[in-house]
CSV table of N, CA and C in Angstrom, one decimal:
chain,number,residue,atom,x,y,z
A,1,MET,N,0.8,-1.2,0.0
A,1,MET,CA,0.0,0.0,0.0
A,1,MET,C,0.9,1.3,0.0
A,2,ASP,N,1.9,1.3,0.8
A,2,ASP,CA,2.9,2.4,0.8
A,2,ASP,C,3.5,2.6,-0.6
A,3,ALA,N,3.7,1.5,-1.3
A,3,ALA,CA,4.3,1.6,-2.6
A,3,ALA,C,3.3,2.3,-3.6
A,4,ASN,N,2.0,1.9,-3.4
A,4,ASN,CA,1.0,2.6,-4.3
A,4,ASN,C,0.9,4.1,-3.9
A,5,LYS,N,1.0,4.4,-2.6
A,5,LYS,CA,0.9,5.8,-2.2
A,5,LYS,C,2.1,6.6,-2.8
A,6,ASN,N,3.3,6.0,-2.7
A,6,ASN,CA,4.5,6.6,-3.3
A,6,ASN,C,4.3,6.8,-4.8
A,7,ILE,N,3.8,5.8,-5.5
A,7,ILE,CA,3.6,5.9,-7.0
A,7,ILE,C,2.6,7.0,-7.3
A,8,ASN,N,1.5,7.0,-6.5
A,8,ASN,CA,0.5,8.0,-6.7
A,8,ASN,C,1.0,9.4,-6.4
A,9,LYS,N,1.8,9.6,-5.3
A,9,LYS,CA,2.4,10.9,-5.0
A,9,LYS,C,3.3,11.3,-6.2
A,10,GLU,N,4.2,10.4,-6.6
A,10,GLU,CA,5.1,10.7,-7.7
A,10,GLU,C,4.4,11.1,-9.0
A,11,THR,N,3.3,10.3,-9.3
A,11,THR,CA,2.5,10.6,-10.5
A,11,THR,C,1.8,12.0,-10.3
A,12,MET,N,1.3,12.2,-9.1
A,12,MET,CA,0.6,13.5,-8.9
A,12,MET,C,1.6,14.6,-9.0
A,13,MET,N,2.8,14.5,-8.4
A,13,MET,CA,3.9,15.5,-8.4
A,13,MET,C,4.3,15.8,-9.9
A,14,THR,N,4.5,14.7,-10.7
A,14,THR,CA,4.9,14.8,-12.1
A,14,THR,C,3.8,15.6,-12.8
A,15,HIS,N,2.6,15.2,-12.6
A,15,HIS,CA,1.4,15.8,-13.3
A,15,HIS,C,1.4,17.3,-12.9
A,16,LEU,N,1.5,17.7,-11.6
A,16,LEU,CA,1.5,19.1,-11.2
A,16,LEU,C,2.7,19.9,-11.8
A,17,GLU,N,3.9,19.2,-11.9
A,17,GLU,CA,5.0,19.9,-12.5
A,17,GLU,C,4.8,20.2,-14.0
A,18,LYS,N,4.2,19.2,-14.7
A,18,LYS,CA,3.9,19.4,-16.1
A,18,LYS,C,2.8,20.5,-16.2
A,19,GLN,N,1.8,20.5,-15.4
A,19,GLN,CA,0.8,21.5,-15.5
A,19,GLN,C,1.3,22.9,-15.2
A,20,SER,N,2.2,22.9,-14.2
A,20,SER,CA,2.8,24.2,-13.8
A,20,SER,C,3.7,24.7,-15.0
A,21,THR,N,4.5,23.8,-15.6
A,21,THR,CA,5.3,24.2,-16.7
A,21,THR,C,4.4,24.6,-17.9
A,22,ARG,N,3.4,23.9,-18.1
A,22,ARG,CA,2.5,24.2,-19.2
A,22,ARG,C,1.8,25.6,-19.0
A,23,ASN,N,1.4,25.9,-17.7
A,23,ASN,CA,0.8,27.2,-17.4
A,23,ASN,C,1.8,28.3,-17.6
A,24,PHE,N,3.0,28.1,-17.2
A,24,PHE,CA,4.1,29.1,-17.4
A,24,PHE,C,4.3,29.3,-18.9
A,25,VAL,N,4.4,28.3,-19.7
A,25,VAL,CA,4.7,28.4,-21.1
A,25,VAL,C,3.5,29.1,-21.8
A,26,ASP,N,2.3,28.7,-21.3
A,26,ASP,CA,1.1,29.4,-21.9
A,26,ASP,C,1.1,30.9,-21.5
A,27,PHE,N,1.5,31.2,-20.3
A,27,PHE,CA,1.6,32.6,-19.9
A,27,PHE,C,2.6,33.4,-20.8
A,28,ILE,N,3.7,32.8,-21.0
A,28,ILE,CA,4.8,33.5,-21.8
A,28,ILE,C,4.3,33.6,-23.2
A,29,TRP,N,3.7,32.5,-23.8
A,29,TRP,CA,3.2,32.6,-25.1
A,29,TRP,C,2.1,33.6,-25.3
A,30,ASP,N,1.1,33.6,-24.4
A,30,ASP,CA,0.1,34.6,-24.5
A,30,ASP,C,0.6,36.1,-24.4
A,31,ASP,N,1.6,36.3,-23.5
A,31,ASP,CA,2.2,37.6,-23.3
A,31,ASP,C,2.9,38.0,-24.6
A,32,TRP,N,3.6,37.1,-25.2
A,32,TRP,CA,4.4,37.4,-26.4
A,32,TRP,C,3.4,37.7,-27.6
A,33,PHE,N,2.3,36.9,-27.7
A,33,PHE,CA,1.3,37.1,-28.7
A,33,PHE,C,0.6,38.5,-28.5
A,34,MET,N,0.3,38.8,-27.3
A,34,MET,CA,-0.4,40.1,-27.0
A,34,MET,C,0.6,41.3,-27.4
A,35,SER,N,1.8,41.1,-27.1
A,35,SER,CA,2.8,42.1,-27.5
A,35,SER,C,2.8,42.3,-29.0
A,36,LEU,N,2.8,41.2,-29.7
A,36,LEU,CA,2.8,41.3,-31.2
A,36,LEU,C,1.5,42.0,-31.7
A,37,LYS,N,0.4,41.7,-31.1
A,37,LYS,CA,-0.9,42.4,-31.4
A,37,LYS,C,-0.7,43.9,-31.1
A,38,LEU,N,-0.1,44.3,-30.0
A,38,LEU,CA,0.0,45.6,-29.6
A,38,LEU,C,0.9,46.4,-30.6
A,39,ILE,N,2.0,45.7,-31.0
A,39,ILE,CA,2.9,46.3,-32.0
A,39,ILE,C,2.1,46.5,-33.3
A,40,TYR,N,1.3,45.6,-33.7
A,40,TYR,CA,0.5,45.7,-34.9
A,40,TYR,C,-0.4,47.0,-34.8
A,41,VAL,N,-1.1,47.1,-33.7
A,41,VAL,CA,-1.9,48.3,-33.5
A,41,VAL,C,-1.2,49.6,-33.5
A,42,TYR,N,0.0,49.6,-32.8
A,42,TYR,CA,0.8,50.8,-32.9
A,42,TYR,C,1.3,51.1,-34.3
A,43,GLN,N,1.7,50.1,-35.0
A,43,GLN,CA,2.1,50.2,-36.4
A,43,GLN,C,1.0,50.8,-37.3
A,44,SER,N,-0.2,50.4,-37.1
A,44,SER,CA,-1.3,50.9,-37.9
A,44,SER,C,-1.6,52.4,-37.5
A,45,GLU,N,-1.5,52.7,-36.2
A,45,GLU,CA,-1.7,54.0,-35.7
A,45,GLU,C,-0.6,54.9,-36.3
A,46,MET,N,0.7,54.5,-36.3
A,46,MET,CA,1.8,55.3,-36.8
A,46,MET,C,1.6,55.5,-38.3
A,47,ALA,N,1.1,54.5,-39.0
A,47,ALA,CA,0.8,54.7,-40.5
A,47,ALA,C,-0.2,55.8,-40.7
A,48,ASN,N,-1.3,55.8,-39.9
A,48,ASN,CA,-2.3,56.8,-40.0
A,48,ASN,C,-1.8,58.2,-39.6
A,49,LEU,N,-1.0,58.3,-38.6
A,49,LEU,CA,-0.4,59.5,-38.2
A,49,LEU,C,0.5,60.1,-39.2
A,50,THR,N,1.3,59.2,-39.8
A,50,THR,CA,2.2,59.6,-40.9
A,50,THR,C,1.4,60.2,-42.1
A,51,LEU,N,0.4,59.5,-42.5
A,51,LEU,CA,-0.4,60.0,-43.6
A,51,LEU,C,-1.1,61.3,-43.2
A,52,GLN,N,-1.5,61.5,-42.0
A,52,GLN,CA,-2.1,62.8,-41.6
A,52,GLN,C,-1.1,63.9,-41.6
A,53,THR,N,0.1,63.6,-41.2
A,53,THR,CA,1.2,64.5,-41.2
A,53,THR,C,1.6,64.9,-42.6
A,54,ILE,N,1.6,64.0,-43.5
A,54,ILE,CA,1.9,64.3,-44.9
A,54,ILE,C,0.8,65.2,-45.5
A,55,GLU,N,-0.4,64.9,-45.2
A,55,GLU,CA,-1.5,65.7,-45.7
A,55,GLU,C,-1.4,67.1,-45.2
A,56,TYR,N,-1.0,67.3,-43.9
A,56,TYR,CA,-0.9,68.6,-43.3
A,56,TYR,C,0.3,69.4,-44.0
A,57,GLN,N,1.4,68.7,-44.2
A,57,GLN,CA,2.5,69.3,-44.8
A,57,GLN,C,2.1,69.7,-46.3
A,58,LYS,N,1.4,68.9,-46.9
A,58,LYS,CA,0.9,69.2,-48.3
A,58,LYS,C,0.1,70.5,-48.3
A,59,GLU,N,-0.8,70.6,-47.3
A,59,GLU,CA,-1.6,71.8,-47.2
A,59,GLU,C,-0.8,73.0,-46.9
A,60,VAL,N,0.2,72.9,-46.0
A,60,VAL,CA,1.1,74.0,-45.7
A,60,VAL,C,1.9,74.5,-46.9
A,61,TRP,N,2.4,73.5,-47.7
A,61,TRP,CA,3.2,73.9,-48.8
A,61,TRP,C,2.3,74.5,-49.9
A,62,THR,N,1.1,74.0,-50.1
A,62,THR,CA,0.2,74.6,-51.0
A,62,THR,C,-0.1,76.0,-50.6
A,63,GLN,N,-0.3,76.3,-49.4
A,63,GLN,CA,-0.6,77.6,-48.9
A,63,GLN,C,0.6,78.5,-49.1
A,64,ILE,N,1.8,78.0,-48.8
A,64,ILE,CA,3.0,78.8,-49.0
A,64,ILE,C,3.2,79.1,-50.5
A,65,THR,N,2.9,78.1,-51.4
A,65,THR,CA,3.0,78.4,-52.8
A,65,THR,C,2.0,79.5,-53.3
A,66,GLU,N,0.8,79.4,-52.8
A,66,GLU,CA,-0.2,80.4,-53.2
A,66,GLU,C,0.2,81.7,-52.7
A,67,ASN,N,0.7,81.8,-51.4
A,67,ASN,CA,1.1,83.1,-50.9
A,67,ASN,C,2.3,83.7,-51.7
A,68,THR,N,3.2,82.8,-52.0
A,68,THR,CA,4.4,83.3,-52.8
A,68,THR,C,3.9,83.8,-54.2
A,69,MET,N,3.0,83.1,-54.8
A,69,MET,CA,2.5,83.6,-56.1
A,69,MET,C,1.8,85.0,-55.9
A,70,LYS,N,1.0,85.1,-54.8
A,70,LYS,CA,0.3,86.4,-54.6
A,70,LYS,C,1.4,87.5,-54.4
A,71,ILE,N,2.4,87.2,-53.6
A,71,ILE,CA,3.5,88.2,-53.4
A,71,ILE,C,4.1,88.6,-54.7
A,72,GLU,N,4.4,87.6,-55.5
A,72,GLU,CA,5.0,87.9,-56.8
A,72,GLU,C,4.1,88.8,-57.7
A,73,GLN,N,2.8,88.5,-57.7
A,73,GLN,CA,1.8,89.3,-58.4
A,73,GLN,C,1.8,90.7,-57.9
A,74,GLU,N,1.8,90.9,-56.6
A,74,GLU,CA,1.8,92.2,-56.0
A,74,GLU,C,3.1,93.0,-56.3
A,75,ILE,N,4.3,92.3,-56.3
A,75,ILE,CA,5.5,92.9,-56.7
A,75,ILE,C,5.5,93.4,-58.2
A,76,ASN,N,4.9,92.5,-59.0
A,76,ASN,CA,4.8,92.9,-60.4
A,76,ASN,C,3.9,94.1,-60.6
A,77,LYS,N,2.8,94.1,-59.8
A,77,LYS,CA,1.9,95.3,-59.9
A,77,LYS,C,2.6,96.5,-59.4
A,78,PHE,N,3.3,96.4,-58.3
A,78,PHE,CA,4.1,97.5,-57.7
A,78,PHE,C,5.1,98.1,-58.8
A,79,PHE,N,5.8,97.2,-59.4
A,79,PHE,CA,6.8,97.6,-60.4
A,79,PHE,C,6.1,98.3,-61.6
A,80,GLU,N,5.0,97.7,-62.0
A,80,GLU,CA,4.3,98.3,-63.1
A,80,GLU,C,3.7,99.7,-62.7
A,81,ASP,N,3.3,99.8,-61.5
A,81,ASP,CA,2.8,101.1,-61.0
A,81,ASP,C,4.0,102.1,-61.0
A,82,ILE,N,5.1,101.7,-60.5
A,82,ILE,CA,6.3,102.6,-60.5
A,82,ILE,C,6.7,103.0,-61.9
A,83,LYS,N,6.7,102.1,-62.8
A,83,LYS,CA,7.0,102.4,-64.2
A,83,LYS,C,6.0,103.3,-64.8
A,84,ASN,N,4.8,103.1,-64.6
A,84,ASN,CA,3.7,104.0,-65.1
A,84,ASN,C,3.9,105.4,-64.5
A,85,ASP,N,4.1,105.5,-63.2
A,85,ASP,CA,4.3,106.8,-62.5
A,85,ASP,C,5.5,107.5,-63.1
A,86,TYR,N,6.6,106.7,-63.3
A,86,TYR,CA,7.8,107.3,-63.8
A,86,TYR,C,7.6,107.9,-65.2
A,87,GLN,N,6.9,107.1,-66.0
A,87,GLN,CA,6.6,107.6,-67.4
A,87,GLN,C,5.7,108.8,-67.4
A,88,ASN,N,4.7,108.8,-66.5
A,88,ASN,CA,3.8,109.9,-66.4
A,88,ASN,C,4.5,111.2,-65.9
A,89,ASN,N,5.4,111.0,-64.9
A,89,ASN,CA,6.1,112.2,-64.3
A,89,ASN,C,7.2,112.7,-65.2
A,90,THR,N,7.7,111.9,-66.1
A,90,THR,CA,8.9,112.4,-66.9
A,90,THR,C,8.5,112.9,-68.2
A,91,LYS,N,7.3,112.7,-68.6
A,91,LYS,CA,6.8,113.2,-69.9
A,91,LYS,C,6.8,114.7,-69.8
A,92,SER,N,7.5,115.3,-70.7
A,92,SER,CA,7.5,116.8,-70.8
A,92,SER,C,7.8,117.2,-72.2
A,93,PRO,N,7.3,118.3,-72.5
A,93,PRO,CA,7.5,118.8,-73.9
A,93,PRO,C,9.0,119.2,-74.0
A,94,GLY,N,9.9,118.3,-74.3
A,94,GLY,CA,11.3,118.7,-74.4
A,94,GLY,C,11.8,118.4,-75.8
A,95,GLY,N,11.0,117.9,-76.7
A,95,GLY,CA,11.5,117.7,-78.0
A,95,GLY,C,12.0,116.2,-78.2
A,96,GLU,N,12.7,116.1,-79.3
A,96,GLU,CA,13.2,114.8,-79.7
A,96,GLU,C,14.3,114.3,-78.8
A,97,GLN,N,15.2,115.1,-78.4
A,97,GLN,CA,16.3,114.7,-77.5
A,97,GLN,C,15.8,114.2,-76.1
A,98,ALA,N,14.8,114.9,-75.6
A,98,ALA,CA,14.3,114.5,-74.3
A,98,ALA,C,13.5,113.2,-74.4
A,99,ALA,N,12.9,113.0,-75.6
A,99,ALA,CA,12.2,111.7,-75.8
A,99,ALA,C,13.2,110.5,-75.8
A,100,ARG,N,14.3,110.7,-76.5
A,100,ARG,CA,15.4,109.7,-76.5
A,100,ARG,C,15.9,109.4,-75.1
A,101,VAL,N,16.2,110.4,-74.4
A,101,VAL,CA,16.7,110.2,-73.0
A,101,VAL,C,15.6,109.5,-72.2
A,102,PHE,N,14.4,109.9,-72.4
A,102,PHE,CA,13.3,109.2,-71.6
A,102,PHE,C,13.2,107.8,-72.0
A,103,GLU,N,13.3,107.4,-73.3
A,103,GLU,CA,13.3,106.0,-73.7
A,103,GLU,C,14.4,105.2,-73.2
A,104,GLU,N,15.6,105.8,-73.2
A,104,GLU,CA,16.8,105.1,-72.6
A,104,GLU,C,16.6,104.8,-71.1
A,105,TRP,N,16.1,105.8,-70.4
A,105,TRP,CA,15.9,105.6,-69.0
A,105,TRP,C,14.7,104.6,-68.8
A,106,ASN,N,13.8,104.6,-69.6
A,106,ASN,CA,12.6,103.7,-69.5
A,106,ASN,C,13.1,102.3,-69.8
A,107,GLN,N,14.0,102.1,-70.8
A,107,GLN,CA,14.5,100.8,-71.0
A,107,GLN,C,15.4,100.3,-69.9
A,108,LEU,N,16.2,101.2,-69.3
A,108,LEU,CA,17.0,100.8,-68.2
A,108,LEU,C,16.2,100.4,-67.0
A,109,LEU,N,15.1,101.2,-66.8
A,109,LEU,CA,14.2,100.9,-65.7
A,109,LEU,C,13.5,99.5,-65.9
A,110,ASN,N,13.1,99.3,-67.1
A,110,ASN,CA,12.4,98.0,-67.4
A,110,ASN,C,13.4,96.8,-67.2
A,111,GLU,N,14.7,97.0,-67.6
A,111,GLU,CA,15.7,95.9,-67.4
A,111,GLU,C,15.9,95.7,-65.9
A,112,PHE,N,16.0,96.8,-65.2
A,112,PHE,CA,16.2,96.7,-63.7
A,112,PHE,C,15.1,95.9,-63.1
A,113,PHE,N,13.8,96.2,-63.4
A,113,PHE,CA,12.7,95.5,-62.8
A,113,PHE,C,12.7,94.0,-63.2
A,114,LYS,N,13.0,93.7,-64.5
A,114,LYS,CA,13.1,92.3,-64.9
A,114,LYS,C,14.2,91.5,-64.1
A,115,ARG,N,15.3,92.2,-63.9
A,115,ARG,CA,16.4,91.5,-63.2
A,115,ARG,C,16.0,91.3,-61.7
A,116,ILE,N,15.3,92.2,-61.2
A,116,ILE,CA,14.9,92.1,-59.8
A,116,ILE,C,13.9,90.9,-59.7
A,117,GLN,N,13.0,90.8,-60.6
A,117,GLN,CA,12.0,89.7,-60.6
A,117,GLN,C,12.7,88.4,-60.8
A,118,LEU,N,13.7,88.3,-61.7
A,118,LEU,CA,14.5,87.1,-61.9
A,118,LEU,C,15.2,86.7,-60.6
A,119,LEU,N,15.8,87.7,-59.9
A,119,LEU,CA,16.5,87.4,-58.7
A,119,LEU,C,15.7,87.0,-57.5
A,120,THR,N,14.5,87.5,-57.5
A,120,THR,CA,13.6,87.2,-56.3
A,120,THR,C,12.6,86.1,-56.6
A,121,ALA,N,11.8,86.2,-57.6
A,121,ALA,CA,10.7,85.3,-57.8
A,121,ALA,C,11.1,84.0,-58.4
A,122,THR,N,12.0,83.9,-59.4
A,122,THR,CA,12.3,82.7,-60.0
A,122,THR,C,12.9,81.6,-59.1
A,123,PRO,N,13.9,81.9,-58.3
A,123,PRO,CA,14.4,80.9,-57.3
A,123,PRO,C,13.4,80.5,-56.3
A,124,ALA,N,12.6,81.4,-55.8
A,124,ALA,CA,11.6,81.0,-54.8
A,124,ALA,C,10.6,80.1,-55.4
A,125,MET,N,10.1,80.4,-56.6
A,125,MET,CA,9.1,79.5,-57.3
A,125,MET,C,9.7,78.1,-57.6
A,126,ALA,N,11.0,78.1,-58.1
A,126,ALA,CA,11.6,76.9,-58.4
A,126,ALA,C,11.8,76.0,-57.1
A,127,SER,N,12.2,76.7,-56.0
A,127,SER,CA,12.3,75.9,-54.8
A,127,SER,C,11.0,75.4,-54.3
A,128,LEU,N,9.9,76.2,-54.4
A,128,LEU,CA,8.6,75.7,-54.0
A,128,LEU,C,8.1,74.6,-54.9
A,129,THR,N,8.4,74.7,-56.2
A,129,THR,CA,8.0,73.6,-57.1
A,129,THR,C,8.7,72.3,-56.7
A,130,THR,N,10.0,72.4,-56.4
A,130,THR,CA,10.8,71.2,-56.1
A,130,THR,C,10.3,70.6,-54.8
A,131,VAL,N,10.0,71.5,-53.8
A,131,VAL,CA,9.5,71.0,-52.5
A,131,VAL,C,8.1,70.3,-52.7
A,132,ASN,N,7.3,70.9,-53.5
A,132,ASN,CA,5.9,70.3,-53.7
A,132,ASN,C,6.0,69.0,-54.4
A,133,LYS,N,6.9,68.8,-55.4
A,133,LYS,CA,7.1,67.6,-56.1
A,133,LYS,C,7.7,66.5,-55.1
A,134,SER,N,8.7,66.9,-54.3
A,134,SER,CA,9.2,66.0,-53.3
A,134,SER,C,8.2,65.5,-52.4
A,135,GLN,N,7.3,66.5,-51.9
A,135,GLN,CA,6.2,66.1,-51.0
A,135,GLN,C,5.3,65.1,-51.6
A,136,GLU,N,4.9,65.3,-52.9
A,136,GLU,CA,4.1,64.4,-53.6
A,136,GLU,C,4.7,63.0,-53.7
A,137,GLN,N,6.0,63.0,-54.0
A,137,GLN,CA,6.7,61.7,-54.2
A,137,GLN,C,6.8,61.0,-52.8
A,138,MET,N,7.0,61.7,-51.7
A,138,MET,CA,7.1,61.1,-50.4
A,138,MET,C,5.7,60.6,-50.0
A,139,GLU,N,4.7,61.3,-50.3
A,139,GLU,CA,3.3,60.9,-50.0
A,139,GLU,C,3.0,59.6,-50.7
A,140,ALA,N,3.4,59.5,-52.0
A,140,ALA,CA,3.1,58.3,-52.8
A,140,ALA,C,3.9,57.1,-52.3
A,141,SER,N,5.2,57.4,-51.9
A,141,SER,CA,6.0,56.3,-51.3
A,141,SER,C,5.4,55.8,-50.1
A,142,PHE,N,5.0,56.7,-49.1
A,142,PHE,CA,4.4,56.2,-47.9
A,142,PHE,C,3.1,55.4,-48.1
A,143,LYS,N,2.3,55.9,-49.0
A,143,LYS,CA,1.1,55.2,-49.3
A,143,LYS,C,1.3,53.8,-49.9
A,144,SER,N,2.3,53.8,-50.7
A,144,SER,CA,2.7,52.5,-51.4
A,144,SER,C,3.2,51.5,-50.3
A,145,LEU,N,4.1,52.0,-49.4
A,145,LEU,CA,4.6,51.2,-48.3
A,145,LEU,C,3.5,50.7,-47.4
A,146,ILE,N,2.6,51.5,-47.1
A,146,ILE,CA,1.5,51.1,-46.2
A,146,ILE,C,0.6,50.1,-46.9
A,147,GLU,N,0.3,50.3,-48.1
A,147,GLU,CA,-0.5,49.3,-48.9
A,147,GLU,C,0.3,47.9,-49.0
A,148,GLN,N,1.6,48.0,-49.2
A,148,GLN,CA,2.3,46.7,-49.3
A,148,GLN,C,2.3,46.0,-47.9
A,149,GLN,N,2.4,46.7,-46.8
A,149,GLN,CA,2.4,46.1,-45.5
A,149,GLN,C,1.0,45.5,-45.3
A,150,LYS,N,-0.1,46.2,-45.7
A,150,LYS,CA,-1.4,45.7,-45.5
A,150,LYS,C,-1.6,44.4,-46.3
A,151,LYS,N,-1.1,44.3,-47.5
A,151,LYS,CA,-1.2,43.1,-48.4
A,151,LYS,C,-0.4,42.0,-47.7
A,152,ILE,N,0.8,42.3,-47.2
A,152,ILE,CA,1.6,41.2,-46.6
A,152,ILE,C,0.8,40.7,-45.4
A,153,ARG,N,0.2,41.5,-44.6
A,153,ARG,CA,-0.5,41.1,-43.4
A,153,ARG,C,-1.7,40.2,-43.8
A,154,GLU,N,-2.4,40.7,-44.9
A,154,GLU,CA,-3.6,39.9,-45.3
A,154,GLU,C,-3.2,38.5,-45.8
A,155,VAL,N,-2.1,38.4,-46.5
A,155,VAL,CA,-1.6,37.1,-47.0
A,155,VAL,C,-1.2,36.3,-45.8
A,156,LYS,N,-0.5,36.8,-44.9
A,156,LYS,CA,0.0,36.0,-43.7
A,156,LYS,C,-1.2,35.6,-42.9
A,157,ASN,N,-2.2,36.5,-42.7
A,157,ASN,CA,-3.4,36.1,-41.9
A,157,ASN,C,-4.2,35.1,-42.6
A,158,LYS,N,-4.2,35.0,-43.9
A,158,LYS,CA,-4.9,34.0,-44.6
A,158,LYS,C,-4.2,32.7,-44.6
A,159,GLY,N,-2.9,32.7,-44.3
A,159,GLY,CA,-2.1,31.5,-44.4
A,159,GLY,C,-2.3,30.5,-43.3
A,160,GLU,N,-1.4,29.6,-43.2
A,160,GLU,CA,-1.5,28.5,-42.1
A,160,GLU,C,-1.2,29.1,-40.8
A,161,PRO,N,-1.9,28.7,-39.8
A,161,PRO,CA,-1.7,29.2,-38.4
A,161,PRO,C,-0.4,28.6,-37.9
A,162,LEU,N,0.2,29.3,-37.0
A,162,LEU,CA,1.4,28.8,-36.2
A,162,LEU,C,0.8,27.8,-35.2
A,163,CYS,N,1.4,26.6,-35.2
A,163,CYS,CA,0.9,25.6,-34.3
A,163,CYS,C,1.9,25.3,-33.1
A,164,VAL,N,1.3,25.4,-31.9
A,164,VAL,CA,2.1,25.1,-30.7
A,164,VAL,C,1.3,24.0,-30.0
A,165,PRO,N,1.9,23.0,-29.5
A,165,PRO,CA,1.1,21.9,-28.9
A,165,PRO,C,0.1,22.5,-27.9
A,166,GLY,N,-1.1,22.1,-28.2
A,166,GLY,CA,-2.3,22.6,-27.4
A,166,GLY,C,-2.7,24.0,-27.6
A,167,ARG,N,-2.0,24.7,-28.5
A,167,ARG,CA,-2.4,26.1,-28.8
A,167,ARG,C,-2.4,26.3,-30.3
A,168,GLU,N,-3.2,27.2,-30.7
A,168,GLU,CA,-3.1,27.6,-32.2
A,168,GLU,C,-3.2,29.1,-32.2
A,169,VAL,N,-2.2,29.7,-32.8
A,169,VAL,CA,-2.1,31.2,-32.9
A,169,VAL,C,-1.8,31.5,-34.3
A,170,PHE,N,-2.4,32.6,-34.8
A,170,PHE,CA,-2.2,33.0,-36.2
A,170,PHE,C,-0.9,33.9,-36.2
A,171,SER,N,-0.3,33.9,-37.3
A,171,SER,CA,0.9,34.7,-37.6
A,171,SER,C,0.5,36.2,-37.6
A,172,VAL,N,1.4,37.0,-37.0
A,172,VAL,CA,1.1,38.5,-37.0
A,172,VAL,C,2.4,39.1,-37.6
A,173,ASP,N,2.3,40.0,-38.6
A,173,ASP,CA,3.4,40.7,-39.1
A,173,ASP,C,3.8,41.8,-38.2
A,174,ILE,N,5.0,42.0,-37.9
A,174,ILE,CA,5.4,43.1,-37.0
A,174,ILE,C,6.0,44.2,-37.8
A,175,LEU,N,6.0,44.2,-39.1
A,175,LEU,CA,6.6,45.3,-39.9
A,175,LEU,C,5.6,46.4,-39.9
């Protein structure tokens, strides 16, 4: 009878040790799997925040471009007004020689205004165009990357589940 008690105790202890080990492994596995799910949720949230940030940047650059174009138009109008005022103020009955001097000064003034416009407006517009194109390319790249990640997750989630003895857990992409 003592031998049966010892065998039952040993069997019981072995069973408890296996159960305890299994509970510990299940706990670790569940914790790991929940961490992967949390990473997936954070990844999705970061993708959404990135897209929102890109949209906001796009709006800001569009506004900057519009404002720069308005400033350029105002500068052009200002120079045109100065030119007209100059022409109106310098017209005098002075004969042919005064008309030639006036035309020379008028041409010099026109050249001056054109150069100022080239020095100020052209580089600014070229820079804004470059930034806007870069912004569009970055947006397209991020959207493409996010779509690729979604497709990879869909394919993996449709695939075979990961099998662990006594447990079945589906694969989760952490990218």
